[in-house]
PDB file of C-alpha atoms in Angstrom:
ATOM      1  CA  MET A   1      46.072 -55.286 -12.931  1.00 51.00           C
ATOM      2  CA  SER A   2      46.709 -53.918  -9.297  1.00 46.00           C
ATOM      3  CA  ASN A   3      44.808 -56.301  -7.919  1.00 52.00           C
ATOM      4  CA  VAL A   4      47.707 -59.005  -7.982  1.00 54.00           C
ATOM      5  CA  ALA A   5      46.521 -62.551  -7.338  1.00 47.00           C
ATOM      6  CA  GLY A   6      47.603 -64.877  -4.285  1.00 45.00           C
ATOM      7  CA  THR A   7      50.693 -63.720  -2.126  1.00 43.00           C
ATOM      8  CA  LEU A   8      52.343 -61.955  -4.865  1.00 55.00           C
ATOM      9  CA  ALA A   9      53.239 -57.841  -4.338  1.00 68.00           C
ATOM     10  CA  ALA A  10      52.492 -55.889  -7.069  1.00 76.00           C
ATOM     11  CA  ASP A  11      55.455 -53.348  -6.559  1.00 80.00           C
ATOM     12  CA  SER A  12      58.031 -56.459  -6.980  1.00 83.00           C
ATOM     13  CA  ILE A  13      56.395 -57.569 -10.721  1.00 89.00           C
ATOM     14  CA  ALA A  14      56.098 -53.959 -11.549  1.00 90.00           C
ATOM     15  CA  LYS A  15      59.895 -53.329 -10.628  1.00 89.00           C
ATOM     16  CA  ILE A  16      60.985 -56.329 -13.065  1.00 91.00           C
ATOM     17  CA  TRP A  17      59.006 -54.400 -15.531  1.00 95.00           C
ATOM     18  CA  LEU A  18      60.632 -50.788 -15.075  1.00 95.00           C
ATOM     19  CA  TYR A  19      63.926 -52.521 -15.620  1.00 94.00           C
ATOM     20  CA  ARG A  20      62.808 -54.270 -18.929  1.00 95.00           C
ATOM     21  CA  GLU A  21      61.450 -50.718 -19.824  1.00 97.00           C
ATOM     22  CA  LYS A  22      64.777 -49.326 -19.348  1.00 96.00           C
ATOM     23  CA  VAL A  23      66.568 -52.147 -21.533  1.00 95.00           C
ATOM     24  CA  GLU A  24      64.044 -51.482 -24.056  1.00 97.00           C
ATOM     25  CA  PHE A  25      65.219 -47.598 -24.522  1.00 97.00           C
ATOM     26  CA  GLU A  26      69.095 -48.607 -24.131  1.00 96.00           C
ATOM     27  CA  VAL A  27      68.521 -51.708 -26.833  1.00 97.00           C
ATOM     28  CA  SER A  28      66.956 -48.516 -29.133  1.00 98.00           C
ATOM     29  CA  PHE A  29      69.913 -46.420 -28.625  1.00 98.00           C
ATOM     30  CA  LEU A  30      72.358 -49.214 -29.577  1.00 97.00           C
ATOM     31  CA  PHE A  31      70.224 -50.089 -32.846  1.00 98.00           C
ATOM     32  CA  ALA A  32      70.524 -46.334 -33.870  1.00 98.00           C
ATOM     33  CA  LYS A  33      73.986 -46.788 -33.615  1.00 97.00           C
ATOM     34  CA  LEU A  34      74.312 -49.667 -35.151  1.00 98.00           C
ATOM     35  CA  HIS A  35      72.289 -48.312 -38.024  1.00 98.00           C
ATOM     36  CA  GLU A  36      74.722 -45.395 -38.300  1.00 97.00           C
ATOM     37  CA  GLN A  37      77.812 -47.874 -38.303  1.00 97.00           C
ATOM     38  CA  LEU A  38      76.095 -49.743 -41.587  1.00 98.00           C
ATOM     39  CA  ASN A  39      75.303 -46.746 -42.907  1.00 97.00           C
ATOM     40  CA  GLU A  40      78.616 -45.564 -43.187  1.00 97.00           C
ATOM     41  CA  LEU A  41      79.962 -49.140 -44.137  1.00 97.00           C
ATOM     42  CA  GLU A  42      77.485 -48.866 -46.844  1.00 97.00           C
ATOM     43  CA  ALA A  43      75.709 -52.206 -45.982  1.00 97.00           C
ATOM     44  CA  PRO A  44      72.558 -53.604 -48.092  1.00 97.00           C
ATOM     45  CA  PRO A  45      69.143 -51.661 -47.844  1.00 97.00           C
ATOM     46  CA  PHE A  46      67.433 -54.588 -46.476  1.00 97.00           C
ATOM     47  CA  LEU A  47      69.618 -54.746 -43.400  1.00 98.00           C
ATOM     48  CA  LEU A  48      69.843 -51.050 -42.855  1.00 98.00           C
ATOM     49  CA  ASP A  49      65.831 -51.204 -43.017  1.00 98.00           C
ATOM     50  CA  LEU A  50      65.772 -54.295 -40.186  1.00 97.00           C
ATOM     51  CA  VAL A  51      68.141 -52.111 -38.022  1.00 98.00           C
ATOM     52  CA  ALA A  52      66.120 -48.777 -38.638  1.00 98.00           C
ATOM     53  CA  LYS A  53      62.743 -50.789 -37.737  1.00 98.00           C
ATOM     54  CA  ALA A  54      64.293 -52.745 -34.494  1.00 98.00           C
ATOM     55  CA  LYS A  55      65.303 -49.117 -33.369  1.00 98.00           C
ATOM     56  CA  ASP A  56      61.523 -47.990 -33.242  1.00 98.00           C
ATOM     57  CA  ASP A  57      60.430 -51.016 -31.811  1.00 98.00           C
ATOM     58  CA  GLU A  58      62.265 -51.078 -29.094  1.00 98.00           C
ATOM     59  CA  LEU A  59      60.876 -47.314 -28.038  1.00 98.00           C
ATOM     60  CA  GLU A  60      57.122 -49.043 -28.725  1.00 98.00           C
ATOM     61  CA  HIS A  61      57.875 -52.076 -26.273  1.00 98.00           C
ATOM     62  CA  ALA A  62      59.691 -49.635 -23.587  1.00 98.00           C
ATOM     63  CA  ALA A  63      55.809 -47.728 -23.817  1.00 98.00           C
ATOM     64  CA  MET A  64      54.375 -51.201 -23.618  1.00 97.00           C
ATOM     65  CA  CYS A  65      56.068 -51.927 -20.396  1.00 97.00           C
ATOM     66  CA  ARG A  66      55.298 -48.790 -18.901  1.00 97.00           C
ATOM     67  CA  ARG A  67      51.691 -49.209 -19.266  1.00 97.00           C
ATOM     68  CA  ILE A  68      52.139 -52.461 -17.400  1.00 95.00           C
ATOM     69  CA  VAL A  69      54.513 -50.682 -14.502  1.00 95.00           C
ATOM     70  CA  VAL A  70      51.479 -48.049 -14.148  1.00 94.00           C
ATOM     71  CA  SER A  71      48.996 -50.757 -14.119  1.00 92.00           C
ATOM     72  CA  LEU A  72      50.488 -52.230 -10.793  1.00 90.00           C
ATOM     73  CA  ASN A  73      52.421 -49.126  -9.396  1.00 89.00           C
ATOM     74  CA  PRO A  74      51.686 -45.964 -10.632  1.00 90.00           C
ATOM     75  CA  ALA A  75      54.095 -44.046  -8.415  1.00 89.00           C
ATOM     76  CA  LEU A  76      57.031 -45.552  -9.988  1.00 91.00           C
ATOM     77  CA  GLN A  77      59.426 -43.666 -12.092  1.00 92.00           C
ATOM     78  CA  ALA A  78      61.427 -44.431 -15.045  1.00 94.00           C
ATOM     79  CA  LEU A  79      64.893 -45.839 -14.372  1.00 94.00           C
ATOM     80  CA  PRO A  80      67.656 -43.428 -15.402  1.00 95.00           C
ATOM     81  CA  LEU A  81      69.075 -44.454 -18.346  1.00 95.00           C
ATOM     82  CA  ASP A  82      72.788 -45.417 -19.415  1.00 91.00           C
ATOM     83  CA  LEU A  83      72.861 -44.555 -23.233  1.00 92.00           C
ATOM     84  CA  ARG A  84      76.500 -45.703 -24.409  1.00 91.00           C
ATOM     85  CA  GLU A  85      77.618 -47.511 -27.190  1.00 89.00           C
ATOM     86  CA  LEU A  86      78.929 -50.905 -26.697  1.00 89.00           C
ATOM     87  CA  GLN A  87      82.600 -50.907 -25.298  1.00 88.00           C
ATOM     88  CA  MET A  88      84.924 -52.404 -27.761  1.00 92.00           C
ATOM     89  CA  PRO A  89      87.203 -54.751 -25.699  1.00 90.00           C
ATOM     90  CA  THR A  90      90.097 -53.327 -28.003  1.00 88.00           C
ATOM     91  CA  ALA A  91      90.647 -50.050 -29.388  1.00 86.00           C
ATOM     92  CA  ASP A  92      92.124 -50.725 -32.922  1.00 93.00           C
ATOM     93  CA  TRP A  93      89.716 -52.486 -34.640  1.00 95.00           C
ATOM     94  CA  SER A  94      88.389 -51.230 -37.873  1.00 95.00           C
ATOM     95  CA  SER A  95      84.850 -49.816 -38.471  1.00 95.00           C
ATOM     96  CA  ASN A  96      83.921 -53.410 -39.892  1.00 96.00           C
ATOM     97  CA  GLN A  97      84.956 -55.370 -36.702  1.00 97.00           C
ATOM     98  CA  LYS A  98      83.213 -52.577 -34.390  1.00 96.00           C
ATOM     99  CA  ALA A  99      80.176 -52.908 -36.567  1.00 97.00           C
ATOM    100  CA  LEU A 100      80.084 -56.673 -36.685  1.00 97.00           C
ATOM    101  CA  TYR A 101      80.503 -56.838 -33.112  1.00 97.00           C
ATOM    102  CA  THR A 102      78.031 -54.958 -32.050  1.00 97.00           C
ATOM    103  CA  SER A 103      75.214 -57.074 -34.633  1.00 97.00           C
ATOM    104  CA  VAL A 104      76.745 -60.258 -33.039  1.00 98.00           C
ATOM    105  CA  ALA A 105      76.413 -59.114 -29.331  1.00 96.00           C
ATOM    106  CA  LEU A 106      73.003 -57.308 -29.542  1.00 96.00           C
ATOM    107  CA  SER A 107      71.364 -59.570 -32.128  1.00 97.00           C
ATOM    108  CA  CYS A 108      72.839 -62.868 -32.532  1.00 97.00           C
ATOM    109  CA  ILE A 109      73.182 -63.267 -28.439  1.00 96.00           C
ATOM    110  CA  THR A 110      70.760 -60.823 -26.557  1.00 95.00           C
ATOM    111  CA  GLU A 111      67.873 -60.896 -28.974  1.00 96.00           C
ATOM    112  CA  THR A 112      68.071 -64.816 -29.891  1.00 96.00           C
ATOM    113  CA  PHE A 113      67.969 -65.752 -26.079  1.00 95.00           C
ATOM    114  CA  SER A 114      65.344 -62.778 -25.587  1.00 95.00           C
ATOM    115  CA  THR A 115      63.138 -64.512 -28.555  1.00 96.00           C
ATOM    116  CA  ALA A 116      63.361 -67.923 -26.493  1.00 95.00           C
ATOM    117  CA  LEU A 117      62.531 -66.455 -23.170  1.00 95.00           C
ATOM    118  CA  LEU A 118      59.615 -64.526 -24.558  1.00 96.00           C
ATOM    119  CA  LEU A 119      58.438 -68.204 -26.520  1.00 96.00           C
ATOM    120  CA  GLU A 120      58.381 -69.689 -23.075  1.00 95.00           C
ATOM    121  CA  MET A 121      56.457 -66.454 -21.232  1.00 94.00           C
ATOM    122  CA  ARG A 122      54.041 -66.670 -23.560  1.00 95.00           C
ATOM    123  CA  LYS A 123      53.397 -69.876 -22.494  1.00 94.00           C
ATOM    124  CA  HIS A 124      52.750 -69.023 -18.534  1.00 91.00           C
ATOM    125  CA  SER A 125      51.292 -65.917 -18.802  1.00 93.00           C
ATOM    126  CA  ARG A 126      47.866 -65.439 -17.811  1.00 91.00           C
ATOM    127  CA  ASN A 127      47.739 -61.723 -17.075  1.00 91.00           C
ATOM    128  CA  ILE A 128      45.679 -60.050 -20.311  1.00 94.00           C
ATOM    129  CA  LEU A 129      47.756 -57.130 -20.520  1.00 95.00           C
ATOM    130  CA  VAL A 130      51.081 -58.998 -20.134  1.00 96.00           C
ATOM    131  CA  LYS A 131      50.095 -61.655 -22.794  1.00 95.00           C
ATOM    132  CA  GLN A 132      49.474 -58.585 -25.829  1.00 96.00           C
ATOM    133  CA  THR A 133      52.998 -56.984 -24.976  1.00 97.00           C
ATOM    134  CA  ILE A 134      54.438 -60.455 -24.794  1.00 97.00           C
ATOM    135  CA  ARG A 135      53.274 -61.280 -27.929  1.00 96.00           C
ATOM    136  CA  LYS A 136      53.965 -58.188 -29.751  1.00 96.00           C
ATOM    137  CA  ILE A 137      57.746 -58.089 -28.377  1.00 97.00           C
ATOM    138  CA  LEU A 138      58.102 -61.671 -29.331  1.00 97.00           C
ATOM    139  CA  LYS A 139      56.845 -60.808 -32.941  1.00 96.00           C
ATOM    140  CA  ASP A 140      59.540 -58.014 -32.951  1.00 96.00           C
ATOM    141  CA  GLU A 141      62.468 -59.587 -31.513  1.00 96.00           C
ATOM    142  CA  ILE A 142      62.387 -62.726 -33.728  1.00 96.00           C
ATOM    143  CA  GLU A 143      62.731 -60.048 -36.654  1.00 96.00           C
ATOM    144  CA  HIS A 144      65.585 -58.286 -34.036  1.00 96.00           C
ATOM    145  CA  SER A 145      67.584 -61.484 -34.094  1.00 95.00           C
ATOM    146  CA  ARG A 146      67.979 -62.036 -37.677  1.00 96.00           C
ATOM    147  CA  ILE A 147      70.055 -58.548 -37.911  1.00 97.00           C
ATOM    148  CA  GLY A 148      73.265 -60.040 -36.625  1.00 97.00           C
ATOM    149  CA  TRP A 149      72.760 -63.154 -38.544  1.00 97.00           C
ATOM    150  CA  ALA A 150      72.108 -61.264 -41.619  1.00 97.00           C
ATOM    151  CA  HIS A 151      75.154 -59.216 -40.738  1.00 98.00           C
ATOM    152  CA  LEU A 152      77.550 -62.445 -40.618  1.00 98.00           C
ATOM    153  CA  ALA A 153      75.970 -63.395 -44.031  1.00 98.00           C
ATOM    154  CA  TRP A 154      76.863 -59.914 -45.689  1.00 98.00           C
ATOM    155  CA  ALA A 155      80.096 -59.723 -44.237  1.00 97.00           C
ATOM    156  CA  ASN A 156      81.081 -63.515 -45.407  1.00 97.00           C
ATOM    157  CA  SER A 157      80.068 -62.425 -48.774  1.00 97.00           C
ATOM    158  CA  GLN A 158      82.481 -59.661 -48.729  1.00 95.00           C
ATOM    159  CA  GLN A 159      85.064 -62.132 -47.768  1.00 96.00           C
ATOM    160  CA  GLN A 160      85.768 -60.122 -44.481  1.00 95.00           C
ATOM    161  CA  GLU A 161      87.479 -62.557 -41.674  1.00 95.00           C
ATOM    162  CA  LEU A 162      85.158 -63.747 -39.134  1.00 97.00           C
ATOM    163  CA  ALA A 163      86.872 -66.276 -36.996  1.00 97.00           C
ATOM    164  CA  TRP A 164      88.375 -63.350 -34.610  1.00 97.00           C
ATOM    165  CA  LEU A 165      84.747 -62.812 -32.951  1.00 97.00           C
ATOM    166  CA  GLY A 166      85.157 -66.238 -31.217  1.00 97.00           C
ATOM    167  CA  ASP A 167      87.493 -64.614 -28.771  1.00 96.00           C
ATOM    168  CA  TRP A 168      84.916 -62.495 -27.423  1.00 96.00           C
ATOM    169  CA  ILE A 169      81.905 -64.482 -27.384  1.00 97.00           C
ATOM    170  CA  PRO A 170      82.204 -65.526 -23.825  1.00 95.00           C
ATOM    171  CA  GLY A 171      82.083 -61.656 -22.893  1.00 93.00           C
ATOM    172  CA  MET A 172      79.038 -61.327 -25.294  1.00 93.00           C
ATOM    173  CA  VAL A 173      77.383 -64.121 -23.331  1.00 93.00           C
ATOM    174  CA  GLN A 174      78.300 -62.826 -19.954  1.00 89.00           C
ATOM    175  CA  ALA A 175      76.928 -59.426 -20.631  1.00 86.00           C
ATOM    176  CA  SER A 176      73.893 -60.304 -21.778  1.00 82.00           C
ATOM    177  CA  LEU A 177      73.424 -62.100 -18.634  1.00 79.00           C
ATOM    178  CA  GLN A 178      74.275 -59.281 -16.195  1.00 65.00           C
ATOM    179  CA  GLY A 179      72.175 -56.622 -14.431  1.00 54.00           C
ATOM    180  CA  LYS A 180      68.747 -59.340 -13.373  1.00 58.00           C
ATOM    181  CA  SER A 181      70.221 -61.533 -10.484  1.00 56.00           C
ATOM    182  CA  THR A 182      69.182 -59.073  -7.629  1.00 66.00           C
ATOM    183  CA  LEU A 183      65.435 -58.761  -9.614  1.00 67.00           C
ATOM    184  CA  TYR A 184      64.807 -62.062 -10.068  1.00 67.00           C
ATOM    185  CA  ALA A 185      66.260 -63.869  -7.025  1.00 66.00           C
ATOM    186  CA  LYS A 186      62.662 -64.664  -5.599  1.00 70.00           C
ATOM    187  CA  ILE A 187      60.688 -65.376  -8.306  1.00 73.00           C
ATOM    188  CA  SER A 188      58.219 -68.146  -7.944  1.00 74.00           C
ATOM    189  CA  GLU A 189      55.470 -69.876 -10.304  1.00 75.00           C
ATOM    190  CA  GLU A 190      53.143 -67.490  -9.263  1.00 77.00           C
ATOM    191  CA  HIS A 191      55.245 -64.553 -10.912  1.00 84.00           C
ATOM    192  CA  GLU A 192      55.128 -66.565 -14.126  1.00 87.00           C
ATOM    193  CA  THR A 193      51.572 -65.704 -15.058  1.00 89.00           C
ATOM    194  CA  PHE A 194      53.014 -62.112 -15.323  1.00 92.00           C
ATOM    195  CA  GLY A 195      55.718 -62.977 -17.719  1.00 92.00           C
ATOM    196  CA  ILE A 196      58.556 -63.281 -15.408  1.00 90.00           C
ATOM    197  CA  LEU A 197      60.467 -66.640 -15.551  1.00 90.00           C
ATOM    198  CA  MET A 198      61.539 -68.622 -12.725  1.00 86.00           C
ATOM    199  CA  ILE A 199      65.540 -68.474 -12.800  1.00 83.00           C
ATOM    200  CA  GLU A 200      65.940 -71.965 -13.412  1.00 83.00           C
ATOM    201  CA  ARG A 201      63.983 -72.163 -16.217  1.00 87.00           C
ATOM    202  CA  SER A 202      65.446 -69.146 -17.721  1.00 87.00           C
ATOM    203  CA  GLN A 203      68.864 -70.752 -17.312  1.00 86.00           C
ATOM    204  CA  ARG A 204      67.903 -73.788 -19.020  1.00 88.00           C
ATOM    205  CA  LEU A 205      66.168 -71.915 -21.914  1.00 92.00           C
ATOM    206  CA  ILE A 206      69.780 -69.949 -22.353  1.00 92.00           C
ATOM    207  CA  HIS A 207      71.798 -73.084 -22.478  1.00 92.00           C
ATOM    208  CA  LYS A 208      69.716 -74.915 -24.769  1.00 94.00           C
ATOM    209  CA  THR A 209      68.970 -72.221 -26.840  1.00 95.00           C
ATOM    210  CA  PHE A 210      72.995 -71.367 -27.134  1.00 96.00           C
ATOM    211  CA  CYS A 211      73.643 -74.973 -28.050  1.00 95.00           C
ATOM    212  CA  GLU A 212      70.848 -75.691 -30.685  1.00 96.00           C
ATOM    213  CA  VAL A 213      70.334 -72.273 -32.185  1.00 97.00           C
ATOM    214  CA  ILE A 214      73.393 -69.848 -31.413  1.00 97.00           C
ATOM    215  CA  ALA A 215      76.300 -72.206 -31.231  1.00 97.00           C
ATOM    216  CA  PRO A 216      75.553 -73.636 -34.730  1.00 97.00           C
ATOM    217  CA  GLY A 217      74.759 -70.538 -36.306  1.00 97.00           C
ATOM    218  CA  LEU A 218      78.269 -68.933 -35.450  1.00 98.00           C
ATOM    219  CA  GLN A 219      79.886 -72.431 -36.344  1.00 98.00           C
ATOM    220  CA  LEU A 220      79.218 -71.850 -40.220  1.00 97.00           C
ATOM    221  CA  TYR A 221      81.333 -69.002 -40.197  1.00 97.00           C
ATOM    222  CA  GLY A 222      84.147 -70.534 -38.177  1.00 97.00           C
ATOM    223  CA  ILE A 223      83.308 -68.691 -35.042  1.00 98.00           C
ATOM    224  CA  ALA A 224      84.693 -70.779 -31.764  1.00 97.00           C
ATOM    225  CA  THR A 225      81.722 -71.210 -29.444  1.00 97.00           C
ATOM    226  CA  GLY A 226      83.529 -74.079 -27.038  1.00 95.00           C
ATOM    227  CA  PRO A 227      84.304 -71.438 -24.607  1.00 94.00           C
ATOM    228  CA  ALA A 228      81.128 -69.523 -24.476  1.00 94.00           C
ATOM    229  CA  LEU A 229      79.462 -73.022 -23.591  1.00 93.00           C
ATOM    230  CA  ALA A 230      82.034 -73.632 -21.279  1.00 92.00           C
ATOM    231  CA  LEU A 231      81.463 -70.680 -19.623  1.00 90.00           C
ATOM    232  CA  LEU A 232      77.935 -71.127 -19.382  1.00 90.00           C
ATOM    233  CA  GLU A 233      78.590 -74.754 -17.728  1.00 86.00           C
ATOM    234  CA  ARG A 234      80.889 -72.991 -15.118  1.00 85.00           C
ATOM    235  CA  GLN A 235      77.973 -70.687 -14.010  1.00 76.00           C
ATOM    236  CA  ASN A 236      75.576 -73.566 -13.783  1.00 67.00           C
ATOM    237  CA  ILE A 237      73.656 -72.620 -16.715  1.00 59.00           C
ATOM    238  CA  SER A 238      72.763 -75.909 -18.191  1.00 57.00           C
ATOM    239  CA  SER A 239      70.247 -78.300 -19.226  1.00 52.00           C
TER     240      SER A 239
END
């Protein structure tokens, strides 16, 4: 795959997949921490199993990203990892609140956005190795996005208060969008054949996914979504 077609630089594509490798490792770490939290809370076995599998899946995804990086630029070394638990906005939350915040941020927001973007990437990718990678990651991300919704359903069945999460949804959305702008600034249609969407297409998908999937799901539990939608529109992330 090193003979990248047209005017594309293999190095620039490799660096985006390198960044994705880093993210996969970090998300695996977060799922591991979430599993510890849920285990302490005696969450249902099916939820614990989903999270445990997600942790392992993300490590497999990182290895798949590494194969793409090596095929493009074998000299690129892995990026330093930032293995930290999600920072809670306030220190006085209960264990239930901390776990819910993590589940919603990681799964309902980030993994649901990821699923939508991967579906679109699958349409445009032409490289065989990239297509195989996207197909596998997409299959898993669909399952990972279920974790947060299953956690909300379980918490609701336990009559836990959930509306407070509405204050923190904008921050979760903002966090899921950070760290990509410089890498994706010069993406063209040619890059899309290697699983890298142009920023305009990504922004439209993010807005659509929030409005049509995430917001209705959160609203079922009385979680406000208006401020997060306003954030997306202020940043010109609209359809």
